[in-house]
Structures are given as C-alpha cells and as structure tokens.
C-alpha cells in the first residue's frame, strides 16, 4: 500500500470514529428551555378575561366574544387573541423578585379557576418587566410587559 493510500485510509477511519462519537453522544449540549409565564395555559380554555388598570376595567366572555362589563357589547377579538397569545407564548427570564407594590395592570383569567397576572414596573436598564402570576413574581422580557400593558 502506498503512503498516499495509507494516509487516506487513516484519515477516513478518523472521520468515521468522530462521526460515530457524535452520533452516540448527541450533537451538542441540550437545548435551553425556559419556563412558561403561565404554565399549562391553553387559549381555548379561557372562558372569561378581566383586565383592570387603576379604577378602570373590562370583563370579557371570551367564548362568546362579548364584553360583559362595564357595558355589554362586542369585544375586540383581535385584541383578546393578541393578549392571550402573548400570555401563552411568554417565558420567564428569572423567578423571584420584589413584590409588585404598584401594579400597572391586572389580568384575571377564568380557566376553571382564576389565574391572576399582575404587571409591575419595567426595568429600563435591562429591557425587562416584573410580572406576578398567582402571587409568584418573575422577570420577563420587555416584549411581554409591552404586550400586557393595555388599556381596558
């Protein structure tokens, strides 16, 4: 066997061994997963939504697409879907933090039991926002805070 053929054989064997190692051990570190802001939230399971900001608020029968209070009427379906989609898609950056003393908005979802989401202050330095779900405070990306910061 010539020297060139021998070098090719050794290189091919080395590549085959490395490929087998990658296949057996995986292609890299496990993917990073982040905890959902409202774990288990299914948009279709939300029967009613209440959005409060200060002394103003609105209650919506989500299934019927109707505003219940303060006055009955048609709900803005796109706005309701956007709000619920943001809640379902939102992920935590960090658990724990200071209690939210001055809520900017409060959202109560009826999903067979009430789920209360309280929007706290934005953190300008990091582009994040404080949110509490059922009393558990978390830091979320800024887009979540902006999506939840709605007028009733």
GROMACS .gro file of N, CA and C in nm:
model
  456
    1UNK      N    1   0.085  -0.117   0.000
    1UNK     CA    2   0.000   0.000   0.000
    1UNK      C    3   0.089   0.123   0.000
    2UNK      N    4   0.052   0.218  -0.086
    2UNK     CA    5   0.134   0.339  -0.098
    2UNK      C    6   0.112   0.430   0.022
    3UNK      N    7   0.203   0.522   0.038
    3UNK     CA    8   0.197   0.617   0.150
    3UNK      C    9   0.070   0.703   0.139
    4UNK      N   10   0.032   0.749   0.020
    4UNK     CA   11  -0.087   0.831   0.000
    4UNK      C   12  -0.213   0.752   0.033
    5UNK      N   13  -0.219   0.624  -0.010
    5UNK     CA   14  -0.335   0.541   0.019
    5UNK      C   15  -0.349   0.517   0.169
    6UNK      N   16  -0.234   0.493   0.236
    6UNK     CA   17  -0.233   0.471   0.380
    6UNK      C   18  -0.284   0.597   0.454
    7UNK      N   19  -0.242   0.715   0.415
    7UNK     CA   20  -0.285   0.841   0.476
    7UNK      C   21  -0.436   0.862   0.458
    8UNK      N   22  -0.484   0.829   0.338
    8UNK     CA   23  -0.627   0.842   0.310
    8UNK      C   24  -0.708   0.747   0.398
    9UNK      N   25  -0.658   0.623   0.413
    9UNK     CA   26  -0.727   0.524   0.495
    9UNK      C   27  -0.733   0.569   0.641
   10UNK      N   28  -0.622   0.619   0.694
   10UNK     CA   29  -0.617   0.667   0.833
   10UNK      C   30  -0.711   0.786   0.853
   11UNK      N   31  -0.712   0.880   0.759
   11UNK     CA   32  -0.798   0.997   0.770
   11UNK      C   33  -0.945   0.956   0.765
   12UNK      N   34  -0.979   0.864   0.676
   12UNK     CA   35  -1.116   0.816   0.665
   12UNK      C   36  -1.160   0.746   0.793
   13UNK      N   37  -1.072   0.665   0.850
   13UNK     CA   38  -1.103   0.596   0.976
   13UNK      C   39  -1.125   0.697   1.090
   14UNK      N   40  -1.043   0.800   1.095
   14UNK     CA   41  -1.056   0.902   1.200
   14UNK      C   42  -1.191   0.975   1.187
   15UNK      N   43  -1.230   1.009   1.065
   15UNK     CA   44  -1.358   1.076   1.042
   15UNK      C   45  -1.473   0.984   1.083
   16UNK      N   46  -1.463   0.856   1.050
   16UNK     CA   47  -1.568   0.761   1.086
   16UNK      C   48  -1.581   0.748   1.237
   17UNK      N   49  -1.470   0.743   1.308
   17UNK     CA   50  -1.472   0.734   1.454
   17UNK      C   51  -1.535   0.860   1.514
   18UNK      N   52  -1.497   0.977   1.464
   18UNK     CA   53  -1.555   1.102   1.515
   18UNK      C   54  -1.705   1.110   1.486
   19UNK      N   55  -1.746   1.066   1.367
   19UNK     CA   56  -1.889   1.067   1.334
   19UNK      C   57  -1.966   0.973   1.426
   20UNK      N   58  -1.909   0.859   1.457
   20UNK     CA   59  -1.974   0.764   1.548
   20UNK      C   60  -1.985   0.824   1.688
   21UNK      N   61  -1.882   0.892   1.734
   21UNK     CA   62  -1.886   0.956   1.867
   21UNK      C   63  -1.995   1.063   1.873
   22UNK      N   64  -2.006   1.144   1.769
   22UNK     CA   65  -2.109   1.248   1.766
   22UNK      C   66  -2.247   1.184   1.767
   23UNK      N   67  -2.265   1.078   1.689
   23UNK     CA   68  -2.395   1.010   1.684
   23UNK      C   69  -2.432   0.948   1.817
   24UNK      N   70  -2.333   0.894   1.888
   24UNK     CA   71  -2.361   0.828   2.015
   24UNK      C   72  -2.381   0.925   2.130
   25UNK      N   73  -2.312   1.036   2.128
   25UNK     CA   74  -2.319   1.130   2.240
   25UNK      C   75  -2.410   1.247   2.215
   26UNK      N   76  -2.466   1.261   2.097
   26UNK     CA   77  -2.551   1.374   2.065
   26UNK      C   78  -2.471   1.479   1.991
   27UNK      N   79  -2.541   1.576   1.938
   27UNK     CA   80  -2.474   1.675   1.855
   27UNK      C   81  -2.428   1.797   1.933
   28UNK      N   82  -2.450   1.802   2.061
   28UNK     CA   83  -2.407   1.918   2.139
   28UNK      C   84  -2.482   1.923   2.270
   29UNK      N   85  -2.473   2.037   2.335
   29UNK     CA   86  -2.542   2.050   2.464
   29UNK      C   87  -2.693   2.046   2.444
   30UNK      N   88  -2.766   2.010   2.549
   30UNK     CA   89  -2.912   2.006   2.536
   30UNK      C   90  -2.966   2.146   2.510
   31UNK      N   91  -3.080   2.156   2.444
   31UNK     CA   92  -3.137   2.288   2.417
   31UNK      C   93  -3.176   2.358   2.547
   32UNK      N   94  -3.167   2.488   2.544
   32UNK     CA   95  -3.206   2.567   2.661
   32UNK      C   96  -3.358   2.578   2.661
   33UNK      N   97  -3.419   2.545   2.772
   33UNK     CA   98  -3.563   2.559   2.785
   33UNK      C   99  -3.593   2.662   2.892
   34UNK      N  100  -3.697   2.738   2.871
   34UNK     CA  101  -3.737   2.839   2.967
   34UNK      C  102  -3.879   2.812   3.011
   35UNK      N  103  -3.905   2.839   3.136
   35UNK     CA  104  -4.036   2.813   3.197
   35UNK      C  105  -4.141   2.909   3.144
   36UNK      N  106  -4.258   2.856   3.116
   36UNK     CA  107  -4.370   2.938   3.071
   36UNK      C  108  -4.414   3.033   3.183
   37UNK      N  109  -4.454   3.154   3.144
   37UNK     CA  110  -4.504   3.250   3.243
   37UNK      C  111  -4.630   3.197   3.310
   38UNK      N  112  -4.722   3.143   3.230
   38UNK     CA  113  -4.845   3.084   3.283
   38UNK      C  114  -4.845   2.937   3.240
   39UNK      N  115  -4.781   2.851   3.319
   39UNK     CA  116  -4.769   2.710   3.279
   39UNK      C  117  -4.904   2.645   3.250
   40UNK      N  118  -4.909   2.571   3.141
   40UNK     CA  119  -5.029   2.497   3.106
   40UNK      C  120  -5.143   2.579   3.048
   41UNK      N  121  -5.120   2.707   3.021
   41UNK     CA  122  -5.227   2.791   2.969
   41UNK      C  123  -5.262   2.748   2.826
   42UNK      N  124  -5.388   2.712   2.808
   42UNK     CA  125  -5.441   2.682   2.675
   42UNK      C  126  -5.541   2.792   2.641
   43UNK      N  127  -5.518   2.861   2.532
   43UNK     CA  128  -5.602   2.975   2.496
   43UNK      C  129  -5.749   2.935   2.488
   44UNK      N  130  -5.777   2.818   2.434
   44UNK     CA  131  -5.915   2.774   2.421
   44UNK      C  132  -5.984   2.744   2.553
   45UNK      N  133  -5.907   2.731   2.659
   45UNK     CA  134  -5.965   2.702   2.791
   45UNK      C  135  -6.004   2.827   2.868
   46UNK      N  136  -5.973   2.945   2.814
   46UNK     CA  137  -6.005   3.070   2.885
   46UNK      C  138  -6.151   3.105   2.858
   47UNK      N  139  -6.233   3.098   2.963
   47UNK     CA  140  -6.376   3.128   2.949
   47UNK      C  141  -6.402   3.277   2.963
   48UNK      N  142  -6.328   3.341   3.054
   48UNK     CA  143  -6.352   3.482   3.082
   48UNK      C  144  -6.220   3.550   3.111
   49UNK      N  145  -6.212   3.677   3.075
   49UNK     CA  146  -6.092   3.757   3.096
   49UNK      C  147  -6.134   3.890   3.156
   50UNK      N  148  -6.063   3.929   3.260
   50UNK     CA  149  -6.087   4.060   3.320
   50UNK      C  150  -5.956   4.137   3.315
   51UNK      N  151  -5.961   4.259   3.263
   51UNK     CA  152  -5.843   4.345   3.254
   51UNK      C  153  -5.872   4.471   3.334
   52UNK      N  154  -5.787   4.497   3.433
   52UNK     CA  155  -5.804   4.617   3.517
   52UNK      C  156  -5.678   4.701   3.510
   53UNK      N  157  -5.700   4.832   3.507
   53UNK     CA  158  -5.589   4.928   3.511
   53UNK      C  159  -5.637   5.045   3.594
   54UNK      N  160  -5.582   5.056   3.714
   54UNK     CA  161  -5.630   5.160   3.805
   54UNK      C  162  -5.775   5.134   3.841
   55UNK      N  163  -5.859   5.236   3.824
   55UNK     CA  164  -6.001   5.220   3.857
   55UNK      C  165  -6.085   5.183   3.735
   56UNK      N  166  -6.021   5.159   3.622
   56UNK     CA  167  -6.093   5.118   3.500
   56UNK      C  168  -6.074   4.970   3.477
   57UNK      N  169  -6.175   4.908   3.419
   57UNK     CA  170  -6.164   4.767   3.390
   57UNK      C  171  -6.266   4.721   3.288
   58UNK      N  172  -6.243   4.602   3.234
   58UNK     CA  173  -6.336   4.542   3.140
   58UNK      C  174  -6.336   4.392   3.165
   59UNK      N  175  -6.455   4.331   3.155
   59UNK     CA  176  -6.468   4.186   3.169
   59UNK      C  177  -6.524   4.133   3.038
   60UNK      N  178  -6.460   4.028   2.985
   60UNK     CA  179  -6.496   3.975   2.855
   60UNK      C  180  -6.529   3.826   2.865
   61UNK      N  181  -6.641   3.788   2.806
   61UNK     CA  182  -6.675   3.647   2.788
   61UNK      C  183  -6.602   3.605   2.661
   62UNK      N  184  -6.491   3.536   2.677
   62UNK     CA  185  -6.403   3.505   2.564
   62UNK      C  186  -6.471   3.414   2.463
   63UNK      N  187  -6.542   3.313   2.510
   63UNK     CA  188  -6.606   3.217   2.420
   63UNK      C  189  -6.708   3.285   2.329
   64UNK      N  190  -6.780   3.380   2.382
   64UNK     CA  191  -6.883   3.449   2.304
   64UNK      C  192  -6.831   3.574   2.235
   65UNK      N  193  -6.710   3.618   2.274
   65UNK     CA  194  -6.657   3.740   2.215
   65UNK      C  195  -6.734   3.864   2.253
   66UNK      N  196  -6.785   3.864   2.377
   66UNK     CA  197  -6.870   3.973   2.424
   66UNK      C  198  -6.812   4.038   2.549
   67UNK      N  199  -6.824   4.169   2.556
   67UNK     CA  200  -6.791   4.243   2.677
   67UNK      C  201  -6.909   4.228   2.772
   68UNK      N  202  -6.878   4.193   2.897
   68UNK     CA  203  -6.982   4.177   2.998
   68UNK      C  204  -6.996   4.304   3.081
   69UNK      N  205  -6.884   4.363   3.115
   69UNK     CA  206  -6.885   4.483   3.199
   69UNK      C  207  -6.770   4.574   3.154
   70UNK      N  208  -6.777   4.701   3.164
   70UNK     CA  209  -6.877   4.780   3.236
   70UNK      C  210  -7.008   4.793   3.159
   71UNK      N  211  -7.007   4.784   3.027
   71UNK     CA  212  -7.132   4.782   2.950
   71UNK      C  213  -7.122   4.669   2.848
   72UNK      N  214  -7.234   4.605   2.822
   72UNK     CA  215  -7.236   4.492   2.729
   72UNK      C  216  -7.210   4.539   2.586
   73UNK      N  217  -7.145   4.454   2.508
   73UNK     CA  218  -7.117   4.486   2.369
   73UNK      C  219  -7.019   4.387   2.310
   74UNK      N  220  -6.983   4.408   2.186
   74UNK     CA  221  -6.888   4.319   2.118
   74UNK      C  222  -6.747   4.348   2.167
   75UNK      N  223  -6.669   4.242   2.184
   75UNK     CA  224  -6.529   4.257   2.223
   75UNK      C  225  -6.442   4.267   2.099
   76UNK      N  226  -6.327   4.328   2.111
   76UNK     CA  227  -6.229   4.334   2.002
   76UNK      C  228  -6.157   4.199   1.999
   77UNK      N  229  -6.202   4.109   1.915
   77UNK     CA  230  -6.150   3.973   1.909
   77UNK      C  231  -6.000   3.967   1.885
   78UNK      N  232  -5.948   4.054   1.799
   78UNK     CA  233  -5.805   4.054   1.769
   78UNK      C  234  -5.724   4.093   1.892
   79UNK      N  235  -5.772   4.193   1.967
   79UNK     CA  236  -5.701   4.236   2.088
   79UNK      C  237  -5.701   4.127   2.194
   80UNK      N  238  -5.816   4.058   2.207
   80UNK     CA  239  -5.825   3.948   2.305
   80UNK      C  240  -5.730   3.835   2.265
   81UNK      N  241  -5.729   3.800   2.137
   81UNK     CA  242  -5.640   3.694   2.089
   81UNK      C  243  -5.494   3.732   2.108
   82UNK      N  244  -5.459   3.858   2.079
   82UNK     CA  245  -5.321   3.904   2.098
   82UNK      C  246  -5.278   3.892   2.244
   83UNK      N  247  -5.365   3.935   2.334
   83UNK     CA  248  -5.333   3.930   2.477
   83UNK      C  249  -5.316   3.786   2.524
   84UNK      N  250  -5.409   3.699   2.488
   84UNK     CA  251  -5.400   3.558   2.530
   84UNK      C  252  -5.281   3.488   2.465
   85UNK      N  253  -5.252   3.520   2.340
   85UNK     CA  254  -5.136   3.461   2.272
   85UNK      C  255  -5.006   3.503   2.338
   86UNK      N  256  -4.998   3.629   2.377
   86UNK     CA  257  -4.877   3.677   2.446
   86UNK      C  258  -4.859   3.604   2.578
   87UNK      N  259  -4.968   3.585   2.652
   87UNK     CA  260  -4.959   3.513   2.780
   87UNK      C  261  -4.917   3.367   2.759
   88UNK      N  262  -4.970   3.304   2.654
   88UNK     CA  263  -4.936   3.164   2.628
   88UNK      C  264  -4.792   3.149   2.580
   89UNK      N  265  -4.741   3.247   2.506
   89UNK     CA  266  -4.606   3.238   2.450
   89UNK      C  267  -4.498   3.287   2.545
   90UNK      N  268  -4.533   3.367   2.644
   90UNK     CA  269  -4.435   3.431   2.733
   90UNK      C  270  -4.356   3.330   2.814
   91UNK      N  271  -4.227   3.355   2.828
   91UNK     CA  272  -4.136   3.272   2.907
   91UNK      C  273  -4.065   3.360   3.010
   92UNK      N  274  -4.028   3.298   3.120
   92UNK     CA  275  -3.960   3.370   3.228
   92UNK      C  276  -3.811   3.386   3.198
   93UNK      N  277  -3.757   3.500   3.239
   93UNK     CA  278  -3.612   3.516   3.239
   93UNK      C  279  -3.556   3.475   3.375
   94UNK      N  280  -3.635   3.501   3.480
   94UNK     CA  281  -3.590   3.469   3.615
   94UNK      C  282  -3.709   3.465   3.709
   95UNK      N  283  -3.707   3.369   3.801
   95UNK     CA  284  -3.810   3.362   3.905
   95UNK      C  285  -3.767   3.445   4.025
   96UNK      N  286  -3.867   3.495   4.095
   96UNK     CA  287  -3.839   3.567   4.219
   96UNK      C  288  -3.807   3.713   4.193
   97UNK      N  289  -3.838   3.792   4.291
   97UNK     CA  290  -3.812   3.935   4.281
   97UNK      C  291  -3.896   4.008   4.383
   98UNK      N  292  -3.890   4.140   4.379
   98UNK     CA  293  -3.965   4.218   4.477
   98UNK      C  294  -4.115   4.209   4.451
   99UNK      N  295  -4.192   4.220   4.558
   99UNK     CA  296  -4.338   4.222   4.544
   99UNK      C  297  -4.378   4.342   4.459
  100UNK      N  298  -4.483   4.326   4.384
  100UNK     CA  299  -4.530   4.434   4.297
  100UNK      C  300  -4.622   4.524   4.378
  101UNK      N  301  -4.570   4.641   4.416
  101UNK     CA  302  -4.644   4.732   4.504
  101UNK      C  303  -4.745   4.817   4.427
  102UNK      N  304  -4.710   4.859   4.305
  102UNK     CA  305  -4.797   4.944   4.225
  102UNK      C  306  -4.821   4.878   4.089
  103UNK      N  307  -4.922   4.794   4.080
  103UNK     CA  308  -4.948   4.726   3.952
  103UNK      C  309  -4.986   4.826   3.842
  104UNK      N  310  -4.930   4.805   3.724
  104UNK     CA  311  -4.970   4.886   3.608
  104UNK      C  312  -5.099   4.831   3.549
  105UNK      N  313  -5.116   4.699   3.556
  105UNK     CA  314  -5.238   4.634   3.505
  105UNK      C  315  -5.253   4.500   3.575
  106UNK      N  316  -5.376   4.455   3.584
  106UNK     CA  317  -5.406   4.323   3.641
  106UNK      C  318  -5.497   4.251   3.543
  107UNK      N  319  -5.463   4.126   3.514
  107UNK     CA  320  -5.542   4.043   3.424
  107UNK      C  321  -5.584   3.920   3.503
  108UNK      N  322  -5.713   3.889   3.503
  108UNK     CA  323  -5.763   3.769   3.569
  108UNK      C  324  -5.825   3.680   3.461
  109UNK      N  325  -5.773   3.559   3.449
  109UNK     CA  326  -5.825   3.462   3.352
  109UNK      C  327  -5.906   3.357   3.426
  110UNK      N  328  -6.022   3.323   3.372
  110UNK     CA  329  -6.102   3.213   3.426
  110UNK      C  330  -6.076   3.092   3.337
  111UNK      N  331  -5.998   2.997   3.390
  111UNK     CA  332  -5.966   2.873   3.317
  111UNK      C  333  -6.012   2.754   3.401
  112UNK      N  334  -6.130   2.766   3.458
  112UNK     CA  335  -6.178   2.666   3.553
  112UNK      C  336  -6.144   2.705   3.694
  113UNK      N  337  -6.045   2.788   3.707
  113UNK     CA  338  -6.006   2.852   3.832
  113UNK      C  339  -5.942   2.984   3.794
  114UNK      N  340  -5.948   3.084   3.881
  114UNK     CA  341  -5.890   3.213   3.844
  114UNK      C  342  -5.737   3.209   3.842
  115UNK      N  343  -5.679   3.269   3.739
  115UNK     CA  344  -5.533   3.289   3.730
  115UNK      C  345  -5.513   3.440   3.723
  116UNK      N  346  -5.437   3.494   3.817
  116UNK     CA  347  -5.419   3.639   3.824
  116UNK      C  348  -5.278   3.676   3.781
  117UNK      N  349  -5.269   3.764   3.682
  117UNK     CA  350  -5.141   3.812   3.631
  117UNK      C  351  -5.135   3.961   3.661
  118UNK      N  352  -5.030   4.002   3.732
  118UNK     CA  353  -5.013   4.142   3.770
  118UNK      C  354  -4.888   4.195   3.702
  119UNK      N  355  -4.903   4.304   3.627
  119UNK     CA  356  -4.791   4.366   3.557
  119UNK      C  357  -4.732   4.474   3.646
  120UNK      N  358  -4.603   4.460   3.674
  120UNK     CA  359  -4.532   4.558   3.755
  120UNK      C  360  -4.450   4.653   3.670
  121UNK      N  361  -4.348   4.710   3.730
  121UNK     CA  362  -4.265   4.809   3.663
  121UNK      C  363  -4.176   4.747   3.557
  122UNK      N  364  -4.146   4.828   3.456
  122UNK     CA  365  -4.046   4.791   3.356
  122UNK      C  366  -3.908   4.818   3.416
  123UNK      N  367  -3.810   4.740   3.374
  123UNK     CA  368  -3.672   4.760   3.417
  123UNK      C  369  -3.598   4.818   3.298
  124UNK      N  370  -3.584   4.950   3.297
  124UNK     CA  371  -3.528   5.019   3.180
  124UNK      C  372  -3.386   4.974   3.148
  125UNK      N  373  -3.307   4.946   3.250
  125UNK     CA  374  -3.167   4.911   3.229
  125UNK      C  375  -3.150   4.779   3.153
  126UNK      N  376  -3.244   4.687   3.168
  126UNK     CA  377  -3.231   4.556   3.105
  126UNK      C  378  -3.336   4.528   2.998
  127UNK      N  379  -3.435   4.617   2.985
  127UNK     CA  380  -3.541   4.595   2.888
  127UNK      C  381  -3.634   4.482   2.928
  128UNK      N  382  -3.651   4.463   3.058
  128UNK     CA  383  -3.738   4.357   3.108
  128UNK      C  384  -3.852   4.419   3.189
  129UNK      N  385  -3.940   4.333   3.241
  129UNK     CA  386  -4.052   4.381   3.323
  129UNK      C  387  -4.080   4.280   3.433
  130UNK      N  388  -4.133   4.331   3.544
  130UNK     CA  389  -4.175   4.245   3.654
  130UNK      C  390  -4.320   4.205   3.635
  131UNK      N  391  -4.348   4.077   3.652
  131UNK     CA  392  -4.483   4.024   3.640
  131UNK      C  393  -4.502   3.923   3.752
  132UNK      N  394  -4.622   3.920   3.809
  132UNK     CA  395  -4.655   3.818   3.909
  132UNK      C  396  -4.771   3.735   3.856
  133UNK      N  397  -4.758   3.604   3.867
  133UNK     CA  398  -4.866   3.512   3.829
  133UNK      C  399  -4.907   3.437   3.954
  134UNK      N  400  -5.031   3.456   3.993
  134UNK     CA  401  -5.084   3.394   4.115
  134UNK      C  402  -4.991   3.420   4.234
  135UNK      N  403  -4.938   3.542   4.241
  135UNK     CA  404  -4.855   3.584   4.353
  135UNK      C  405  -4.708   3.554   4.340
  136UNK      N  406  -4.668   3.476   4.240
  136UNK     CA  407  -4.526   3.442   4.221
  136UNK      C  408  -4.464   3.541   4.123
  137UNK      N  409  -4.367   3.619   4.171
  137UNK     CA  410  -4.306   3.726   4.092
  137UNK      C  411  -4.196   3.670   4.002
  138UNK      N  412  -4.188   3.726   3.882
  138UNK     CA  413  -4.086   3.684   3.786
  138UNK      C  414  -4.044   3.803   3.701
  139UNK      N  415  -3.928   3.790   3.642
  139UNK     CA  416  -3.876   3.888   3.548
  139UNK      C  417  -3.897   3.830   3.408
  140UNK      N  418  -3.955   3.909   3.318
  140UNK     CA  419  -3.985   3.862   3.183
  140UNK      C  420  -3.924   3.958   3.081
  141UNK      N  421  -3.909   3.913   2.955
  141UNK     CA  422  -3.860   4.003   2.851
  141UNK      C  423  -3.952   4.124   2.835
  142UNK      N  424  -3.896   4.233   2.789
  142UNK     CA  425  -3.972   4.356   2.773
  142UNK      C  426  -4.094   4.344   2.684
  143UNK      N  427  -4.086   4.260   2.579
  143UNK     CA  428  -4.200   4.247   2.488
  143UNK      C  429  -4.324   4.195   2.562
  144UNK      N  430  -4.302   4.111   2.665
  144UNK     CA  431  -4.414   4.058   2.742
  144UNK      C  432  -4.482   4.172   2.817
  145UNK      N  433  -4.402   4.255   2.883
  145UNK     CA  434  -4.457   4.368   2.954
  145UNK      C  435  -4.535   4.463   2.863
  146UNK      N  436  -4.480   4.488   2.745
  146UNK     CA  437  -4.549   4.576   2.650
  146UNK      C  438  -4.679   4.513   2.599
  147UNK      N  439  -4.679   4.382   2.577
  147UNK     CA  440  -4.799   4.313   2.528
  147UNK      C  441  -4.910   4.311   2.632
  148UNK      N  442  -4.872   4.308   2.759
  148UNK     CA  443  -4.973   4.304   2.866
  148UNK      C  444  -5.017   4.443   2.910
  149UNK      N  445  -4.944   4.545   2.872
  149UNK     CA  446  -4.970   4.682   2.916
  149UNK      C  447  -5.075   4.745   2.825
  150UNK      N  448  -5.201   4.711   2.849
  150UNK     CA  449  -5.312   4.756   2.764
  150UNK      C  450  -5.413   4.836   2.843
  151UNK      N  451  -5.477   4.925   2.774
  151UNK     CA  452  -5.589   4.998   2.834
  151UNK      C  453  -5.715   4.912   2.822
  152UNK      N  454  -5.796   4.909   2.928
  152UNK     CA  455  -5.921   4.833   2.920
  152UNK      C  456  -6.019   4.897   2.822
   0.00000   0.00000   0.00000
